[in-house]
Coordinates of C-alpha atoms (C1' of nucleotides) in Angstrom, one line a residue:
Chain I
M1 CA -20.4 256.4 214.3
S2 CA -20.3 260.1 214.0
S3 CA -22.5 262.3 216.1
I4 CA -22.7 259.7 218.8
P5 CA -20.1 260.3 221.4
S6 CA -19.4 256.9 223.0
N7 CA -17.9 253.5 222.6
P8 CA -15.3 255.2 224.7
A9 CA -12.1 254.3 222.9
S10 CA -12.9 250.7 223.2
S11 CA -10.3 249.0 221.1
D12 CA -12.4 245.9 221.1
P13 CA -14.5 246.0 217.9
A14 CA -17.0 243.5 219.3
S15 CA -18.1 245.8 222.1
Q16 CA -20.9 246.4 219.7
G17 CA -23.6 249.0 219.8
A18 CA -25.4 250.1 222.9
A19 CA -23.6 253.3 222.1
S20 CA -25.4 254.9 225.0
G21 CA -24.9 258.5 225.6
T22 CA -27.8 260.0 223.7
S23 CA -30.3 257.1 223.7
P24 CA -31.7 256.3 227.1
T25 CA -32.9 252.8 226.3
F26 CA -31.0 250.2 224.4
S27 CA -31.1 250.4 220.6
P28 CA -29.2 248.2 218.2
L29 CA -26.5 249.9 216.2
Y30 CA -28.2 249.4 212.8
K31 CA -31.3 251.1 214.2
Q32 CA -29.1 254.1 215.0
I33 CA -27.6 254.1 211.6
K34 CA -31.1 253.9 210.1
A35 CA -32.1 256.9 212.1
L36 CA -29.0 258.8 210.9
I37 CA -29.8 258.0 207.3
M38 CA -33.4 259.0 207.8
Q39 CA -32.2 262.4 209.1
R40 CA -30.3 262.9 205.8
L41 CA -33.5 262.2 203.9
Q42 CA -35.7 264.3 206.1
S43 CA -33.3 267.3 206.0
G44 CA -33.2 267.1 202.2
E45 CA -29.4 266.5 202.2
W46 CA -30.2 263.5 200.0
K47 CA -33.1 264.3 197.7
P48 CA -35.7 262.1 196.0
G49 CA -34.2 260.3 193.0
E50 CA -30.6 261.0 194.1
L51 CA -27.9 258.4 194.6
I52 CA -26.7 258.0 198.2
P53 CA -23.2 257.0 199.2
S54 CA -22.3 253.3 198.8
E55 CA -22.6 250.9 201.7
V56 CA -18.8 250.8 202.1
E57 CA -18.6 254.5 202.2
L58 CA -21.3 254.8 204.8
G59 CA -19.6 252.1 206.8
N60 CA -16.5 254.2 206.9
R61 CA -18.3 257.4 207.7
F62 CA -20.3 255.9 210.6
K63 CA -17.4 253.7 211.7
V64 CA -19.4 250.5 211.5
S65 CA -19.1 247.4 209.3
Q66 CA -20.8 247.2 205.8
G67 CA -23.1 244.5 207.2
T68 CA -24.6 246.9 209.7
V69 CA -25.1 249.6 207.2
R70 CA -26.7 247.0 204.9
K71 CA -29.2 246.0 207.6
A72 CA -30.2 249.6 208.1
I73 CA -30.7 250.1 204.3
D74 CA -32.6 246.9 204.1
E75 CA -35.2 248.2 206.4
L76 CA -35.4 251.5 204.7
A77 CA -35.8 249.8 201.3
A78 CA -38.6 247.6 202.8
E79 CA -40.3 250.8 203.9
N80 CA -40.0 252.2 200.4
L81 CA -37.8 255.1 201.5
L82 CA -34.8 253.8 199.5
V83 CA -34.5 251.8 196.3
R84 CA -31.5 249.4 195.7
R85 CA -30.2 248.8 192.2
Q86 CA -27.6 246.1 191.9
G87 CA -24.5 247.4 190.2
K88 CA -25.6 251.0 190.3
G89 CA -26.2 251.9 193.9
T90 CA -28.9 252.9 196.4
F91 CA -31.3 255.8 195.5
V92 CA -33.7 257.9 197.4
A93 CA -37.3 256.8 196.5
T94 CA -39.4 259.2 194.5
H95 CA -43.0 259.5 193.4
H96 CA -41.9 260.3 189.8
E97 CA -42.1 256.6 188.9
A98 CA -44.8 254.3 187.7
R99 CA -43.8 251.9 190.4
S100 CA -44.6 254.4 193.1
Q101 CA -48.0 255.3 191.7
F102 CA -49.8 252.1 192.3
R103 CA -49.0 252.2 196.0
F104 CA -51.3 255.2 196.4
L105 CA -53.9 254.7 193.8
R106 CA -55.7 251.4 194.4
L107 CA -58.6 251.8 192.0
M108 CA -58.2 249.4 189.1
P109 CA -60.2 248.8 186.0
D110 CA -62.3 245.6 186.1
S111 CA -61.1 244.6 182.6
E112 CA -57.6 245.2 181.3
Q113 CA -54.9 247.6 182.4
P114 CA -54.2 250.3 179.8
Q115 CA -56.4 253.3 180.3
T116 CA -56.0 257.0 179.8
I117 CA -56.1 259.2 182.9
D118 CA -57.5 262.7 182.9
K119 CA -57.3 265.1 185.8
K120 CA -59.5 268.2 186.1
I121 CA -59.1 270.7 189.0
I122 CA -62.5 272.0 190.0
E123 CA -61.4 274.4 192.7
L124 CA -58.4 275.5 194.8
K125 CA -58.7 277.9 197.7
R126 CA -57.3 278.8 201.1
L127 CA -59.5 278.5 204.1
R128 CA -59.5 278.1 207.9
A129 CA -59.3 274.4 208.9
P130 CA -62.6 272.9 210.1
A131 CA -62.3 271.2 213.4
E132 CA -62.2 267.7 211.9
I133 CA -59.5 268.4 209.4
A134 CA -57.4 270.3 211.9
R135 CA -57.6 267.3 214.3
L136 CA -56.5 264.9 211.6
L137 CA -53.6 267.2 210.5
G138 CA -52.5 267.9 214.1
M139 CA -53.2 271.6 213.7
K140 CA -55.3 274.1 215.6
S141 CA -58.8 274.6 214.4
G142 CA -58.9 277.7 212.2
D143 CA -55.3 277.4 211.0
S144 CA -54.8 278.0 207.3
V145 CA -55.2 275.1 204.9
V146 CA -55.2 274.7 201.2
F147 CA -58.3 273.1 199.8
V148 CA -58.5 271.4 196.5
K149 CA -61.3 269.7 194.6
R150 CA -60.8 267.7 191.5
V151 CA -62.2 265.0 189.3
M152 CA -60.3 262.2 187.7
S153 CA -61.5 260.4 184.6
F154 CA -60.4 257.1 183.1
D155 CA -60.9 256.7 179.4
G156 CA -62.9 259.8 179.5
V157 CA -65.3 258.6 182.1
P158 CA -65.5 260.6 185.3
T159 CA -64.7 258.2 188.1
I160 CA -63.1 259.9 191.1
L161 CA -64.3 263.0 192.9
E162 CA -61.7 264.1 195.4
E163 CA -61.3 266.8 198.0
L164 CA -57.9 267.5 199.6
W165 CA -56.7 269.5 202.6
L166 CA -53.1 270.5 203.0
P167 CA -51.4 272.6 205.7
G168 CA -51.2 276.2 204.5
A169 CA -47.8 276.8 206.0
L170 CA -46.2 274.0 204.0
F171 CA -47.9 274.8 200.7
K172 CA -47.8 278.6 200.6
A173 CA -46.8 278.7 196.9
L174 CA -49.4 276.2 195.7
T175 CA -51.6 277.9 193.1
L176 CA -54.4 276.6 190.9
E177 CA -52.2 277.5 187.8
R178 CA -49.3 275.5 189.1
L179 CA -51.5 272.5 189.8
V180 CA -53.3 272.6 186.4
E181 CA -50.2 272.9 184.3
Y182 CA -48.4 270.1 186.1
K183 CA -48.3 266.8 184.4
G184 CA -47.7 263.7 186.5
P185 CA -48.6 262.5 189.9
M186 CA -49.5 265.2 192.5
Y187 CA -47.3 263.6 195.1
G188 CA -44.4 264.1 192.7
L189 CA -45.2 267.9 192.5
F190 CA -45.4 268.0 196.3
E191 CA -42.0 266.3 196.8
T192 CA -40.1 268.4 194.2
E193 CA -41.7 271.8 194.6
F194 CA -42.7 271.8 198.3
G195 CA -40.1 269.5 199.8
T196 CA -42.9 267.4 201.3
R197 CA -42.6 263.7 200.6
M198 CA -45.6 261.3 201.5
I199 CA -44.2 258.1 202.8
R200 CA -47.2 256.4 204.3
A201 CA -51.0 256.7 204.3
S202 CA -54.0 255.3 206.2
E203 CA -57.3 254.8 204.5
Q204 CA -60.8 254.3 205.8
I205 CA -63.3 253.0 203.3
R206 CA -67.1 253.1 203.5
A207 CA -70.0 252.9 201.1
A208 CA -72.0 256.1 200.5
A209 CA -74.9 257.3 198.4
A210 CA -74.3 259.8 195.7
D211 CA -75.2 263.4 196.7
D212 CA -76.1 266.3 194.4
E213 CA -72.5 267.2 193.8
A214 CA -71.5 263.7 192.9
V215 CA -74.4 263.5 190.6
E216 CA -73.3 266.6 188.8
L217 CA -69.5 266.0 188.6
L218 CA -69.5 262.2 188.2
G219 CA -72.6 261.9 186.1
V220 CA -74.1 259.1 188.2
E221 CA -77.6 258.8 189.4
K222 CA -78.8 260.3 192.6
L223 CA -78.3 257.9 195.6
S224 CA -76.3 255.4 193.6
P225 CA -73.7 253.6 195.7
L226 CA -70.2 255.0 195.8
L227 CA -67.0 254.1 197.5
C228 CA -66.0 256.7 200.0
V229 CA -62.3 256.7 200.8
E230 CA -60.8 258.9 203.5
R231 CA -57.1 259.1 203.6
V232 CA -54.5 260.7 205.9
S233 CA -51.0 260.8 204.5
F234 CA -47.8 261.1 206.5
T235 CA -44.4 262.4 205.9
Y236 CA -41.1 261.7 207.8
G237 CA -41.6 261.3 211.6
D238 CA -45.2 260.2 211.1
K239 CA -46.3 263.8 210.7
P240 CA -49.7 264.1 209.0
V241 CA -49.6 266.4 206.0
E242 CA -52.7 265.6 203.9
V243 CA -56.3 264.7 204.3
R244 CA -58.1 263.4 201.3
R245 CA -61.7 262.4 200.8
G246 CA -62.6 260.6 197.6
L247 CA -65.8 259.3 196.1
Y248 CA -65.1 256.4 193.6
V249 CA -67.5 255.1 191.0
T250 CA -67.1 251.3 191.1
S251 CA -69.3 250.1 188.2
R252 CA -66.3 249.5 186.0
H253 CA -63.5 249.7 188.6
H254 CA -62.7 248.2 191.9
Y255 CA -60.4 249.0 194.9
Q256 CA -57.7 246.4 194.9
N257 CA -56.2 245.2 198.1
E258 CA -53.7 242.4 198.9
L259 CA -53.9 240.8 202.3
S260 CA -50.5 239.3 203.0
Chain D
M1 CA -27.7 220.9 201.9
S2 CA -29.6 217.7 201.9
S3 CA -31.7 216.6 199.0
I4 CA -29.7 218.6 196.6
P5 CA -26.9 216.5 195.2
S6 CA -24.2 218.9 194.2
N7 CA -21.5 221.2 195.4
P8 CA -19.5 218.3 194.2
A9 CA -17.1 217.8 197.0
S10 CA -15.9 221.3 196.8
S11 CA -13.8 221.7 199.8
D12 CA -13.9 225.5 199.3
P13 CA -16.8 226.6 201.4
A14 CA -17.2 229.8 199.5
S15 CA -18.1 228.0 196.3
Q16 CA -21.5 229.1 197.3
G17 CA -24.9 228.2 196.0
A18 CA -25.6 227.7 192.3
A19 CA -26.1 224.2 193.6
S20 CA -27.3 223.3 190.1
G21 CA -28.6 219.8 189.5
T22 CA -32.3 220.4 190.1
S23 CA -32.7 224.1 189.5
P24 CA -32.0 225.1 185.9
T25 CA -31.4 228.8 186.5
F26 CA -29.4 230.3 189.3
S27 CA -30.9 230.7 192.6
P28 CA -29.2 231.9 195.8
L29 CA -28.6 229.3 198.5
Y30 CA -30.9 231.0 201.0
K31 CA -33.8 230.8 198.5
Q32 CA -33.2 227.1 198.2
I33 CA -33.2 226.7 202.0
K34 CA -36.4 228.8 202.1
A35 CA -38.0 226.4 199.6
L36 CA -36.9 223.4 201.6
I37 CA -38.5 224.9 204.8
M38 CA -41.6 225.7 202.8
Q39 CA -41.8 222.1 201.7
R40 CA -41.8 221.0 205.4
L41 CA -44.6 223.5 206.1
Q42 CA -46.7 222.5 203.1
S43 CA -46.3 218.7 203.7
G44 CA -47.5 219.2 207.3
E45 CA -44.2 217.9 208.7
W46 CA -44.1 221.1 210.8
K47 CA -47.6 222.0 211.8
P48 CA -49.1 225.4 212.7
G49 CA -48.2 226.5 216.2
E50 CA -45.3 224.0 216.5
L51 CA -41.7 224.9 217.2
I52 CA -39.3 224.3 214.3
P53 CA -35.7 223.3 214.7
S54 CA -33.3 226.0 215.8
E55 CA -31.2 228.0 213.2
V56 CA -28.0 226.2 214.2
E57 CA -29.7 222.8 213.9
L58 CA -31.1 223.7 210.4
G59 CA -27.7 224.9 209.4
N60 CA -26.2 221.6 210.3
R61 CA -28.9 219.6 208.6
F62 CA -28.7 221.6 205.3
K63 CA -24.9 222.0 205.5
V64 CA -25.0 225.8 205.4
S65 CA -24.1 228.5 207.8
Q66 CA -26.5 229.8 210.4
G67 CA -26.5 233.2 208.6
T68 CA -27.9 231.6 205.5
V69 CA -30.7 229.8 207.4
R70 CA -31.4 233.1 209.1
K71 CA -31.9 234.9 205.9
A72 CA -34.3 232.2 204.7
I73 CA -36.3 232.4 207.9
D74 CA -36.3 236.2 207.8
E75 CA -38.2 236.1 204.5
L76 CA -40.6 233.5 205.7
A77 CA -41.3 235.5 208.9
A78 CA -41.9 238.6 206.8
E79 CA -44.4 236.6 204.8
N80 CA -46.1 235.6 208.0
L81 CA -45.4 231.9 207.5
L82 CA -43.1 231.7 210.6
V83 CA -43.0 233.7 213.8
R84 CA -39.7 234.3 215.7
R85 CA -39.7 234.6 219.4
Q86 CA -36.4 235.6 221.0
G87 CA -35.2 233.1 223.6
K88 CA -37.8 230.6 222.7
G89 CA -37.4 229.7 219.1
T90 CA -39.1 229.9 215.7
F91 CA -42.8 228.8 215.4
V92 CA -45.1 227.9 212.5
A93 CA -47.7 230.7 212.2
T94 CA -51.3 229.9 213.0
H95 CA -54.7 231.5 212.7
H96 CA -55.4 230.7 216.3
E97 CA -54.1 234.1 217.5
A98 CA -55.5 237.5 217.9
R99 CA -52.5 238.8 215.9
S100 CA -53.5 236.8 212.8
Q101 CA -57.2 237.8 212.9
F102 CA -56.8 241.4 212.0
R103 CA -54.8 240.6 208.8
F104 CA -58.0 239.0 207.3
L105 CA -60.8 241.0 208.9
R106 CA -60.3 244.7 208.1
L107 CA -63.7 246.0 209.2
M108 CA -63.1 248.2 212.2
P109 CA -65.6 250.0 214.5
D110 CA -65.6 253.8 214.0
S111 CA -65.4 254.4 217.7
E112 CA -63.4 252.3 220.1
Q113 CA -62.1 248.8 219.8
P114 CA -63.8 246.4 222.2
Q115 CA -66.9 244.8 220.7
T116 CA -68.6 241.5 220.9
I117 CA -68.6 239.3 217.8
D118 CA -71.4 237.0 217.0
K119 CA -71.4 234.5 214.1
K120 CA -74.6 232.9 212.7
I121 CA -74.5 230.3 210.0
I122 CA -77.4 230.7 207.7
E123 CA -76.8 227.8 205.4
L124 CA -74.3 225.2 204.4
K125 CA -74.7 223.0 201.3
R126 CA -72.8 221.2 198.6
L127 CA -73.3 222.2 195.0
R128 CA -71.7 222.2 191.5
A129 CA -69.4 225.2 191.1
P130 CA -70.8 228.0 188.9
A131 CA -68.5 229.0 186.1
E132 CA -67.2 232.1 187.8
I133 CA -66.4 230.4 191.1
A134 CA -64.7 227.5 189.3
R135 CA -62.6 229.9 187.4
L136 CA -61.4 231.7 190.5
L137 CA -60.7 228.4 192.3
G138 CA -58.9 226.9 189.3
M139 CA -61.4 224.1 189.1
K140 CA -63.7 222.8 186.3
S141 CA -67.1 224.3 186.1
G142 CA -69.5 221.8 187.8
D143 CA -66.9 220.4 190.2
S144 CA -68.2 220.0 193.8
V145 CA -67.9 222.9 196.1
V146 CA -69.0 223.7 199.6
F147 CA -71.2 226.7 199.9
V148 CA -71.6 228.6 203.2
K149 CA -73.7 231.7 204.0
R150 CA -73.4 233.5 207.3
V151 CA -74.0 236.7 209.1
M152 CA -71.6 238.4 211.6
S153 CA -72.9 240.8 214.2
F154 CA -70.9 243.3 216.2
D155 CA -72.4 244.2 219.6
G156 CA -75.5 242.5 218.4
V157 CA -75.9 244.5 215.2
P158 CA -75.9 242.5 212.0
T159 CA -73.0 243.9 210.0
I160 CA -71.5 241.4 207.5
L161 CA -73.4 239.1 205.2
E162 CA -71.0 236.6 203.7
E163 CA -71.0 233.8 201.1
L164 CA -68.1 231.3 200.8
W165 CA -67.2 228.7 198.3
L166 CA -64.6 226.0 199.1
P167 CA -63.3 223.1 197.0
G168 CA -65.4 220.1 197.9
A169 CA -62.5 217.7 197.7
L170 CA -60.6 219.5 200.4
F171 CA -63.5 220.0 202.7
K172 CA -65.3 216.7 202.5
A173 CA -65.9 216.4 206.3
L174 CA -67.2 220.0 206.7
T175 CA -70.7 220.0 208.1
L176 CA -73.0 222.7 209.4
E177 CA -72.9 221.2 212.8
R178 CA -69.1 221.3 213.0
L179 CA -69.1 224.9 211.8
V180 CA -71.8 226.0 214.2
E181 CA -70.2 224.4 217.3
Y182 CA -66.8 225.7 216.5
K183 CA -65.7 228.8 218.4
G184 CA -62.9 231.0 217.1
P185 CA -61.8 232.0 213.6
M186 CA -62.9 230.0 210.7
Y187 CA -59.4 229.9 209.2
G188 CA -58.3 228.3 212.5
L189 CA -60.8 225.5 211.9
F190 CA -59.7 225.1 208.3
E191 CA -56.1 224.8 209.3
T192 CA -56.5 222.3 212.2
E193 CA -59.3 220.2 210.9
F194 CA -58.7 220.2 207.2
G195 CA -55.0 220.9 206.8
T196 CA -55.6 223.9 204.7
R197 CA -53.8 227.0 205.8
M198 CA -54.7 230.4 204.1
I199 CA -51.5 232.4 203.7
R200 CA -52.5 235.2 201.4
A201 CA -55.7 236.8 200.0
S202 CA -56.6 239.3 197.3
E203 CA -59.6 241.5 197.7
Q204 CA -61.6 243.6 195.3
I205 CA -63.9 246.2 196.9
R206 CA -66.9 247.9 195.4
A207 CA -70.0 249.8 196.5
A208 CA -73.3 248.1 196.0
A209 CA -77.0 248.7 196.8
A210 CA -78.7 246.5 199.3
D211 CA -80.8 243.8 197.7
D212 CA -83.8 242.0 199.3
E213 CA -81.6 239.4 201.0
A214 CA -79.4 242.1 202.5
V215 CA -82.5 243.9 203.7
E216 CA -83.8 240.8 205.4
L217 CA -80.5 239.5 206.9
L218 CA -78.8 242.8 207.8
G219 CA -81.8 244.9 208.6
V220 CA -80.9 247.7 206.4
E221 CA -83.1 249.7 204.0
K222 CA -83.6 248.6 200.5
L223 CA -81.0 250.1 198.2
S224 CA -78.9 251.5 201.0
P225 CA -75.2 251.6 200.1
L226 CA -73.0 248.6 201.2
L227 CA -69.4 247.7 200.8
C228 CA -69.0 244.6 198.6
V229 CA -65.8 242.7 199.2
E230 CA -64.8 239.9 197.0
R231 CA -61.9 237.8 198.3
V232 CA -59.9 234.9 196.9
S233 CA -57.6 233.2 199.4
F234 CA -54.5 231.2 198.6
T235 CA -52.6 228.4 200.4
Y236 CA -49.1 227.2 199.8
G237 CA -48.0 227.4 196.2
D238 CA -50.4 230.2 195.4
K239 CA -53.2 227.7 195.1
P240 CA -56.6 229.3 195.4
V241 CA -58.8 227.6 198.0
E242 CA -61.6 230.0 199.0
V243 CA -63.8 232.5 197.3
R244 CA -65.7 234.8 199.6
R245 CA -68.2 237.5 198.8
G246 CA -69.1 239.8 201.7
L247 CA -71.6 242.7 202.1
Y248 CA -70.5 245.1 204.9
V249 CA -72.7 247.7 206.6
T250 CA -70.5 250.7 207.0
S251 CA -72.6 253.1 209.0
R252 CA -70.8 252.4 212.2
H253 CA -67.7 250.6 210.8
H254 CA -65.1 251.1 208.1
Y255 CA -62.7 249.1 206.1
Q256 CA -59.2 250.0 207.4
N257 CA -56.2 249.9 205.0
E258 CA -52.6 251.0 205.5
L259 CA -50.7 252.1 202.4
S260 CA -47.1 251.6 203.2
Chain B
dG1 C1' -11.6 246.9 185.0
dA2 C1' -13.6 249.3 188.7
dG3 C1' -17.4 250.1 191.6
dT4 C1' -21.9 248.7 193.5
dG5 C1' -25.2 245.8 195.7
dG6 C1' -26.0 240.6 196.7
dT7 C1' -24.6 236.2 198.8
dC8 C1' -22.1 233.3 202.1
dT9 C1' -19.2 232.1 205.8
dA10 C1' -17.2 231.9 210.6
dG11 C1' -17.0 233.4 214.9
dA12 C1' -18.1 236.4 218.7
dC13 C1' -21.1 238.5 222.0
dC14 C1' -25.8 240.3 223.6
dA15 C1' -30.8 239.8 225.2
dC16 C1' -34.2 236.8 226.5
dA17 C1' -36.7 232.6 228.3
dC18 C1' -36.9 228.6 230.5
dT19 C1' -35.3 225.3 234.1
Chain A
dG1 C1' -26.7 227.6 233.3
dT2 C1' -28.2 226.4 228.7
dG3 C1' -30.3 227.2 224.5
dT4 C1' -32.7 230.3 221.5
dG5 C1' -33.0 234.2 218.4
dG6 C1' -30.7 239.1 217.7
dT7 C1' -26.7 241.9 216.6
dC8 C1' -22.0 242.8 214.9
dT9 C1' -17.8 242.1 212.5
dA10 C1' -14.4 240.8 208.8
dG11 C1' -13.4 239.0 204.8
dA12 C1' -14.4 236.5 200.5
dC13 C1' -16.6 235.9 196.2
dC14 C1' -20.6 236.6 192.8
dA15 C1' -23.7 239.3 189.6
dC16 C1' -24.6 243.5 187.5
dT17 C1' -23.6 248.2 185.4
dC18 C1' -20.9 251.4 183.1
dA19 C1' -17.0 253.5 181.1

DNA sequence: GAGTGGTCTAGACCACACT
DNA sequence: GTGTGGTCTAGACCACTCA
């Protein structure tokens, strides 16, 4: 292993792991390799969509067997950070794929699959983070955040009214223009233009009655029941980088969830 | 491997898998081992909570290396069918554990964790399956089903109104008495008393307005927004064995979901 | 054919839980 | 101490992709 000093010249290859030195408590070798790979991802050395070195190559670099690298990559693939493709290699996962979409958009049509999606940005502005948002983003109340409001329509029917808060420091260059002209998933834009990749999210779902704004923008009746979905998204190192609050019309759609 | 005829006396140990004979298309050895283990689980030879044979023992029985058994068990553990405990052995997963509860009850209190749970059975009866229920359960319309209605209260506050449909043939001996007197998770009862273990479920979530029954049993106002959760649960072999429709009060609770 | 991930084996040692 | 799962290695061959 590079960057970890020890295994002090032990000629015995089976004096495995423990590697000590840096890590105070015991950690298996493959966990350390995993951490090293994750560093490359976080630093941007290996970018979304790119091919990473082969298992053999990584084994040589880190001075461990292919099997150990394999176990590290296995876990990263299970966490959707890497994607393996037999015969081709291992790639850094990206939001620019149909596969990745469904993980973060759980609203499905009741009937069949194919439907057109239309996104309309209502508003984009910078403001000082309200206490609640600041808390969720791990910032100080009053820090700069980017606020976005938008409506998504399926087959022309307005169905989702969404508000987003993003840390101002990370999204300095985000403008309404850039967001409007961009085709494709928003997380794709964030990852390629702002170097911020969402890897995990936590959602809290409630039922709510439509307020005046929902009535206006979603075309539903006042007080009609809506799904209220509050999401916090995280990037590498479990750092929160997005708060999202959505109102979903569920007369022709439903939130799909698999318990397994 | 037992019960699979082939590897026709190949003295070469690396003439791995393919095993042919029964399986028409290629399937890795560890997948076949996995299937064999799953058979033992499904048949009830290894029951929930019990210790299964060690990896070495299974390797000897099936005539494969420990590593191959390990990979099979790894996948089964990832699917929550088995639970590994270092130093003790590998156990068949069971619903009689706090750990297993949270997988199937996603409604969490907004504030802190500790809360008392109270379950009240409103009704239990046998009836002919409505078309919709029959379709979801893979039965014929009119087949016998057990119908249950109940209310769950948290800290004394009625919060969930739930209706269940179960295949009559599998739950012949299920009575209101048995259900009322039973303490602990319903899926625990199903697994120990009726030999039916739920291993996976699919939920569709919508927002709905409280009807008269919800008003009466949950003590909410007419037309107030509720979470409507429709679940189909599956046992081994992806066989559907429960339909559940729940109405959740989300003024002090929320449906928690992790996107990862 | 060369390179990559995927499977399989055999053997070693480590960490943990009981007795 | 004994037995269990957990980690690590080394080497072999298979399945897939692309040039």
